[in-house]
XYZ file of C-alpha atoms in Angstrom:
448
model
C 10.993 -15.934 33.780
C 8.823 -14.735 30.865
C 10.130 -16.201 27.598
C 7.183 -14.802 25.465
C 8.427 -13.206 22.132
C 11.940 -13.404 23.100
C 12.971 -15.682 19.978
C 13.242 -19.118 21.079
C 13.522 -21.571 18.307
C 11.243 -23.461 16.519
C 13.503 -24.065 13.292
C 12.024 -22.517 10.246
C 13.818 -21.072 7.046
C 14.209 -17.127 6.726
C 11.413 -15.932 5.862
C 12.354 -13.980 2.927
C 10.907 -16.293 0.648
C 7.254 -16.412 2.872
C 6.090 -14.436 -0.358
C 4.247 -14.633 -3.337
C 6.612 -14.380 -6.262
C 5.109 -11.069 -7.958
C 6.490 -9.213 -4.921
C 9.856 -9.507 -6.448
C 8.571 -8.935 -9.836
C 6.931 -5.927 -8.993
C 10.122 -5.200 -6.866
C 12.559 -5.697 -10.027
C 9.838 -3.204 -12.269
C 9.731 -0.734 -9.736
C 13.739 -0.777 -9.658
C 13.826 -0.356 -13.174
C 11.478 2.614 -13.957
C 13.402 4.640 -10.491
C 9.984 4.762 -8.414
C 11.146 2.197 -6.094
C 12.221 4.757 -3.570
C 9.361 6.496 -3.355
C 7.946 6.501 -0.149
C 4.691 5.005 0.283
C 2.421 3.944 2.996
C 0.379 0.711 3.223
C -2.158 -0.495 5.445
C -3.741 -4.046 6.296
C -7.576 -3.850 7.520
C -10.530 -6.123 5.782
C -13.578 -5.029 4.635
C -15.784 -6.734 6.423
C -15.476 -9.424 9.186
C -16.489 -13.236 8.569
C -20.103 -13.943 8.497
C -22.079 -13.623 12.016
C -18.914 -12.206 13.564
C -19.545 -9.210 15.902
C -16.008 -8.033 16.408
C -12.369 -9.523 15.460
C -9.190 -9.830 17.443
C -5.912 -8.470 16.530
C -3.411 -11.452 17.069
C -0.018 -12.508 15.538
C 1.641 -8.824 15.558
C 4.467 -10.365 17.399
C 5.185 -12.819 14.877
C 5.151 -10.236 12.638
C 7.843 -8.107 14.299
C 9.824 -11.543 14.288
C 9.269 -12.023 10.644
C 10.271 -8.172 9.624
C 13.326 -8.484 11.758
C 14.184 -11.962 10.129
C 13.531 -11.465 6.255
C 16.884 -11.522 4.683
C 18.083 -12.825 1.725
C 21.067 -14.654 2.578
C 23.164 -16.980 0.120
C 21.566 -19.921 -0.830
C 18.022 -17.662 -0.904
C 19.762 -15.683 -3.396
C 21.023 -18.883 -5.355
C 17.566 -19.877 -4.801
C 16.022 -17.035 -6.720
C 19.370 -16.524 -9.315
C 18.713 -20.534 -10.424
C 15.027 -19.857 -11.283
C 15.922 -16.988 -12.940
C 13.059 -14.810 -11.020
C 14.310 -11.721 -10.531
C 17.826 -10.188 -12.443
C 21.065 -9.523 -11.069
C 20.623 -5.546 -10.288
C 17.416 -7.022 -7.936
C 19.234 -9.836 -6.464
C 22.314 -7.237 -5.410
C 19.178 -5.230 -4.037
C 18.093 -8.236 -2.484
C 21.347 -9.386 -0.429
C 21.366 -5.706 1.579
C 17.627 -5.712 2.257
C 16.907 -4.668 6.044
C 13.589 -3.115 6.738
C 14.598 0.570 7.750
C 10.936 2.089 8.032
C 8.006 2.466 10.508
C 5.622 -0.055 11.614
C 2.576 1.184 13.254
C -0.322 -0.907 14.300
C -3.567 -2.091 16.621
C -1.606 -3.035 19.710
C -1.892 -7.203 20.101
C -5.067 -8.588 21.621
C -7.103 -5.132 20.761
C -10.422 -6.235 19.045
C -11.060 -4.514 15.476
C -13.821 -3.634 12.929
C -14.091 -3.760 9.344
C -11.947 -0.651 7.883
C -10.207 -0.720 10.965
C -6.122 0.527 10.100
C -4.958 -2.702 11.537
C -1.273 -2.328 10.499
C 0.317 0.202 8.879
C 3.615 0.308 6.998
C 5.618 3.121 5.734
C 8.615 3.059 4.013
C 10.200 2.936 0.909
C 8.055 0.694 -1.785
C 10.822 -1.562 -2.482
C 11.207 -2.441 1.243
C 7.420 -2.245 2.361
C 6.031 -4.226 -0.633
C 8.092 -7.666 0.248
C 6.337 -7.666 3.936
C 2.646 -8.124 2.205
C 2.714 -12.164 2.191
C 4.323 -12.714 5.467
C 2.030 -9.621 7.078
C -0.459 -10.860 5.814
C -0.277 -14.471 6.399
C 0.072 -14.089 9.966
C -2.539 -11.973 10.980
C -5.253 -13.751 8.697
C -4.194 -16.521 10.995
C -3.314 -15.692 13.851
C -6.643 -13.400 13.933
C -9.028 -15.748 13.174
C -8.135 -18.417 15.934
C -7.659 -15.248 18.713
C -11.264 -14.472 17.005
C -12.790 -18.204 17.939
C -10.765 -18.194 21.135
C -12.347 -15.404 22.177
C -15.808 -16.669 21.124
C -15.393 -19.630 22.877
C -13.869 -18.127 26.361
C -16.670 -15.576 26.697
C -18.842 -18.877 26.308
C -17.183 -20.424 28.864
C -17.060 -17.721 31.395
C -14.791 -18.286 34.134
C -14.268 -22.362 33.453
C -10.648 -22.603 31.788
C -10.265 -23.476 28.488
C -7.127 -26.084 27.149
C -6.017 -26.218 23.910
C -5.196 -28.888 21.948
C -5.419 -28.767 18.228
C -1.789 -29.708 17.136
C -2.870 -32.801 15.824
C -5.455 -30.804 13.363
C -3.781 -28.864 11.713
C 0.205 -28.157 10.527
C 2.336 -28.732 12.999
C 4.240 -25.036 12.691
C 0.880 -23.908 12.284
C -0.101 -25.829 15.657
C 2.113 -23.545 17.892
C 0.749 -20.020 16.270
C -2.751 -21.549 17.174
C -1.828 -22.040 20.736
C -0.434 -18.464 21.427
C -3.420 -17.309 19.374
C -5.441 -19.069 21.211
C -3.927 -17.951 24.464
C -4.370 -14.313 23.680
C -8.156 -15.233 22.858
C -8.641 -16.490 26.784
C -7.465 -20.035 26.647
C -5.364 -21.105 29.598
C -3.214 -23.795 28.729
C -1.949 -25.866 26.254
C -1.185 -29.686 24.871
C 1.821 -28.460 22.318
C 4.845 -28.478 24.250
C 6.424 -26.610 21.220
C 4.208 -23.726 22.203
C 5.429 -24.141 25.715
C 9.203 -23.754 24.674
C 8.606 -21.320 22.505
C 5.859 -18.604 23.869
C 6.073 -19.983 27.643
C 2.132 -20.722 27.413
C 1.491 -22.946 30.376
C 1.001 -26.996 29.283
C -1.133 -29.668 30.420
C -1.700 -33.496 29.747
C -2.136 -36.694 31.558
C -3.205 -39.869 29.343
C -5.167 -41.100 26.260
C -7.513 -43.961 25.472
C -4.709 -46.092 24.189
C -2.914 -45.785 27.659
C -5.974 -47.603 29.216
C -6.171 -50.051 26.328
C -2.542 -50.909 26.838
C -2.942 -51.972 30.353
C -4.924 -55.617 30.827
C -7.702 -53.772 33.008
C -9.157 -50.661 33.161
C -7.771 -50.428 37.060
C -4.555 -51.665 36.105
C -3.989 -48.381 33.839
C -5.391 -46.135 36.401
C -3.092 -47.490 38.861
C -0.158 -46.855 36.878
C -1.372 -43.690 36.179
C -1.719 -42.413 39.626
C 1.024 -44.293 40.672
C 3.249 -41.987 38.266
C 1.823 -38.619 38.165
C -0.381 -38.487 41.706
C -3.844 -38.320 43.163
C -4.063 -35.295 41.536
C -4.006 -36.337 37.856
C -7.234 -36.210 35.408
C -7.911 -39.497 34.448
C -9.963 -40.501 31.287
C -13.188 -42.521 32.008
C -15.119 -43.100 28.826
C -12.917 -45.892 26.940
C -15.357 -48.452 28.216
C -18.400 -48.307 30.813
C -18.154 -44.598 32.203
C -19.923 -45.337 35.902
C -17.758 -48.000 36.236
C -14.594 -46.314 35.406
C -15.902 -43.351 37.841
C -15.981 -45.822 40.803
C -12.684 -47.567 39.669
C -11.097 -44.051 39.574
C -12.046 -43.021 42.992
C -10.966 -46.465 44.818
C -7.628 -46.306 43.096
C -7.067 -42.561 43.441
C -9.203 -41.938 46.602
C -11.614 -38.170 46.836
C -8.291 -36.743 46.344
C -8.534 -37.583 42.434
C -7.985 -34.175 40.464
C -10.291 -34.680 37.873
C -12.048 -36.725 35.363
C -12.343 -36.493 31.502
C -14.864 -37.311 29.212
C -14.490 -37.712 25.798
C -17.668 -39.279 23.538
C -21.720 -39.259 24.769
C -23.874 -36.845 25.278
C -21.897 -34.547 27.396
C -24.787 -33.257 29.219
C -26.516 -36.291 30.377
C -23.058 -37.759 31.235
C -21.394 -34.814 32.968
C -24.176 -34.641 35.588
C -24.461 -38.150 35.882
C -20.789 -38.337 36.933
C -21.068 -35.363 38.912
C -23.518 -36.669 40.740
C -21.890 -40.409 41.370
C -18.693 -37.995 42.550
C -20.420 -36.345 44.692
C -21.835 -39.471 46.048
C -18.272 -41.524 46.147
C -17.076 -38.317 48.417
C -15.213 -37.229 45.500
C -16.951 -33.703 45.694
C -13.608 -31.390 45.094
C -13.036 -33.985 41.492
C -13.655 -31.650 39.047
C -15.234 -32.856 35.052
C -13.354 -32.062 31.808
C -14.738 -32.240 28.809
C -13.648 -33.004 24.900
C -15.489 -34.042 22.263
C -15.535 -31.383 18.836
C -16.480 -28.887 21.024
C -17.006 -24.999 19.559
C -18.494 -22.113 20.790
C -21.977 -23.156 20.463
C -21.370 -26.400 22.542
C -19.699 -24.818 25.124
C -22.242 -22.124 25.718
C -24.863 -25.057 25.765
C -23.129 -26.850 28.499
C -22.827 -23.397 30.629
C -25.751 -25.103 33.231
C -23.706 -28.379 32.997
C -21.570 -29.640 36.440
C -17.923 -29.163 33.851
C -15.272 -27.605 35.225
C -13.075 -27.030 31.890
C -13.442 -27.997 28.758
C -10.227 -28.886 25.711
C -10.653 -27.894 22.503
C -9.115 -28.895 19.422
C -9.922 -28.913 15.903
C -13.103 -26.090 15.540
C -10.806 -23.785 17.428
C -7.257 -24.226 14.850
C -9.334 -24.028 12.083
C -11.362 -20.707 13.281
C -14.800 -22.404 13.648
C -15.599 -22.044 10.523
C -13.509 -19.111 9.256
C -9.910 -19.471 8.986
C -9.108 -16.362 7.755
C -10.033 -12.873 8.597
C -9.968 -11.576 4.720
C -7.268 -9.447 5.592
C -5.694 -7.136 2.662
C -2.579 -5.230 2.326
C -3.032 -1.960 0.235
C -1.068 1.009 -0.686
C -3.037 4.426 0.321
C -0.168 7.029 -0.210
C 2.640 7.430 -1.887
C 5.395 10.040 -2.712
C 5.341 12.247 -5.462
C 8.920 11.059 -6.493
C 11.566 9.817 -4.737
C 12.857 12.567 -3.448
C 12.010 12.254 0.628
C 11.108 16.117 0.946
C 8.033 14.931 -1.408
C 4.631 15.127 -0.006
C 2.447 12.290 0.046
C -0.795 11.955 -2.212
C -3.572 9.509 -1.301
C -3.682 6.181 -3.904
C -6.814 3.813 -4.108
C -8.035 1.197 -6.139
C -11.395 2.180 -7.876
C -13.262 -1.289 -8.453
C -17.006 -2.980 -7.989
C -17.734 -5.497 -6.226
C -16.938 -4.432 -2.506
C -13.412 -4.226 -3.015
C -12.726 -0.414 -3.148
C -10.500 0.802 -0.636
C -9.850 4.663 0.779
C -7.025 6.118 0.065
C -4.602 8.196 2.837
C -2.682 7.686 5.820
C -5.271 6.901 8.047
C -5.463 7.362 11.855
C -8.422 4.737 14.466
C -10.394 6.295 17.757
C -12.673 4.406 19.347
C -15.522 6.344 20.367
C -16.851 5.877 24.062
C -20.162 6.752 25.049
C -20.698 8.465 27.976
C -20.938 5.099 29.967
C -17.376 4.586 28.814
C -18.577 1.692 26.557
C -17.615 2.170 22.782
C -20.321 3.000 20.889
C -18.331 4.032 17.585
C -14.736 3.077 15.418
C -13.891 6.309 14.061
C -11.371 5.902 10.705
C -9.724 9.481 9.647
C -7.103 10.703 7.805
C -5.590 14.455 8.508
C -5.626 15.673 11.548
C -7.353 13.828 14.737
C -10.227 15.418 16.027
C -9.570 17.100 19.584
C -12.428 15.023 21.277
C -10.870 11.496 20.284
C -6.885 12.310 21.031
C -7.116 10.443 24.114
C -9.095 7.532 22.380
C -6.782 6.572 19.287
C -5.716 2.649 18.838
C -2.525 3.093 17.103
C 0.721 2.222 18.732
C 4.458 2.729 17.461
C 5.948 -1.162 16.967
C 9.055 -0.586 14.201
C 10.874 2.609 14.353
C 13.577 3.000 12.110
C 13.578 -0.537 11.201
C 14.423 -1.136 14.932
C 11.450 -3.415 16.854
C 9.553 -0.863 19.930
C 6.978 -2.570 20.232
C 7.161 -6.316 21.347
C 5.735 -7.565 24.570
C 5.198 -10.134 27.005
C 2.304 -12.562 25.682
C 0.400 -12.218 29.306
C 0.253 -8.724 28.597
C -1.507 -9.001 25.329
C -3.728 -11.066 26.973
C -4.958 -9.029 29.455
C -5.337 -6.375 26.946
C -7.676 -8.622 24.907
C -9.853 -9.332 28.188
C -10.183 -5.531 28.840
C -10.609 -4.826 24.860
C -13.572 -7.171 24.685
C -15.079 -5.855 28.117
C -15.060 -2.211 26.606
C -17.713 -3.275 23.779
C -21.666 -3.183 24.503
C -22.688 -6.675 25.884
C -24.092 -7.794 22.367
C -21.115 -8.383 21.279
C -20.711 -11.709 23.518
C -24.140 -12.986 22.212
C -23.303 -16.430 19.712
C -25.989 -15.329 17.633
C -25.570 -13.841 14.188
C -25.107 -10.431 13.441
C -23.492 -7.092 11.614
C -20.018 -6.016 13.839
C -21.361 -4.750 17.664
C -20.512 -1.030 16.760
C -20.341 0.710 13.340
C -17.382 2.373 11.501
C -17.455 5.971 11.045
C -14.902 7.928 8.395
C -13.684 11.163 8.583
C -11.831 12.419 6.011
C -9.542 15.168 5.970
C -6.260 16.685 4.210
C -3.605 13.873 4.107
C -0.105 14.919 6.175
C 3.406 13.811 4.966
């Protein structure tokens, strides 16, 4: 069965109070001067993607969905906020009846994105639209940027599989988004068996040095090991003399040993060493799995190396280097008044510094070339341009308030493999660079 995104636990409060507190500030203002009804449109993209970056990866939107459909303000979140004396009581009534009853559109999970891109887009009332900014937001940033490393580091590794395990780097709630981030980025398996239970991401693991250290000899702990989980298990052969824990692997598991792992050295050198004294023990099917810090760059330099997978951990939960994905929630239209005949005008912040945003209900198309490879990201608002109907990115995932749009996690996997395979071939190169195609605008008259 495929238990991805159905809502399996992994205990955490409501998330009504995943929010910065002027959300409810702003919510209690808005109440009061009667233009808290008026419906309004916002829109998560970033300006500009982390340094180096050629493309990003949409990732989390499923979480999302989960945290729309659970933000309610149930008793003791409203005793919460009534004891601190944050919002008043005509906001906290508000409060207790909140359901999100407006339309979600977005990037469909695993698509790859540019800066301006319309990642997400929320309409609704204000009141309603402006408490999902924090937990929106919080997500993706995350959930993007390790999709965005995954990917990095699976187009590195070509068709060697990729395991990850990063729990023990980074928050431990935090440590299962990773893994189904990092499974939508092309990883294949997992160490966190919370991310097993709860996304249904296949798991791996076999032993660590202190197994081998608990065990009088080195033999002695492979023994045991083999003797409980098979010939076929992955054992770990760098705690002390690495040829000599080769040999002692193969007499006590035989050729049939699955695999060995290496965890310190100079991966290079070692790996074809021990390929080689495989090879010559008759273990020639035994494949080489390596650890070790490894990022994108590592991974790519070990692409003429005898390894057969590598396991990641802390580069990939922390993004490699960029964590976050700069992404920003904005208002670009609102209503007139509240009245819900009213027609729309465009809103935008007018500032220096790089931060001014375009105001409108926008609309993405990703321009092919006549190859079929994109060549263009084409950001409108008004009507869509007959030559790029067939080509917009936008997908219907709240209607109503009601979810349409979840998933199975394999699927948004796939999607990111033929997302990424639909850009020009630069943008797999590791090397620095401004995003692999450019982002066009088009503007137009903004519909209701």
């Amino acid at each position: 069965m495929d238990v991805a995104d159905l809502g399996l636990p992994v205990d955490v409060p409501s998330t009504a109070l995943f929010t910065d507190q002027y959300e409810l500030t702003m919510l209690q203002a808005a109440l009061k001067a009667g233009t808290a009804e008026r419906r309004s449109v916002f829109e998560v993209f970033t300006r500009r993607l982390p340094e180096g970056r050629r493309y990003g990866v949409v990732a989390g939107t499923g979480r999302v969905l989960d945290a729309v459909e659970n933000l309610r303000f149930d008793a003791d979140v409203l005793g919460f906020l009534r004891e601190r004396n944050i919002v008043d009581d005509e906001t906290l009534e508000w409060l207790a009846g909140y359901r999100f009853s407006g339309d979600i559109w977005g990037y469909p999970e695993g698509e790859v994105y540019f800066p301006g891109s319309p990642i997400m887009r929320v309409e609704g009332s204000f009141a309603e639209c402006v408490l999902l900014e924090t937990v929106i937001l919080s997500i993706l940033n995350h959930d993007s940027a390790i999709a965005a490393a995954a990917s990095r580091m699976s187009s590195a590794a070509g068709e060697r599989p990729l395991i990850e395990m990063g729990a023990r780097r980074t928050h431990e709630l935090a440590a299962v988004a990773a893994s189904r981030a990092a499974y939508i980025g092309g990883f294949a398996t997992t160490s966190d068996l919370a991310a097993g239970f709860r996304y249904g991401i296949p798991t791996v693991g076999t032993s660590a040095h202190a197994f081998t250290l608990l065990h009088d000899t080195e033999r002695d702990a492979f023994q045991a090991q083999v003797d409980s989980l098979g010939r076929g298990t992955t054992l770990l052969v760098d705690t002390y003399d690495v040829a000599e824990a080769v040999r002692t692997a193969v007499e006590v598991a035989g050729p049939e040993l699955g695999a060995v792992r290496i965890d310190s050295g100079d991966l290079l050198l070692v790996a074809h060493r021990v390929r080689e004294q495989l090879d010559e023990l008759g273990a020639t099917d035994t494949r080489i799995v390596v650890t070790s810090d490894l990022d994108e760059y590592a991974i790519a330099s070990l692409a003429a190396s005898p390894v057969d997978a590598y396991g990641v951990g802390t580069q990939l939960v922390t993004g490699s280097g960029h964590p976050t994905c700069s992404m920003v929630y904005k208002l670009v239209a609102r209503a007139r008044s509240a009245d819900p005949r009213a027609p729309l005008v465009p809103v935008a912040k007018k500032s220096s510094g790089g931060k001014t945003s375009i105001g409108g209900r926008k609309w993405a198309a990703r321009r092919p070339d006549a190859h079929g490879v994109a060549e263009a990201e084409v950001v409108g608002t008004g009507a869509v341009p007959a030559a790029l109907a067939d080509h917009q990115l936008l997908v219907e995932l709240v209607k109503g308030g009601e979810v349409a749009g979840r998933e199975p996690l394999d699927a948004v996997r796939d999607r990111h493999i033929a997302a990424r395979a639909g850009l020009p071939l630069s943008a797999t190169q590791l090397s620095r660079g401004e995003p692999v195609i450019p982002t066009e605008y088009v503007q137009g008259l903004s519909g209701n």
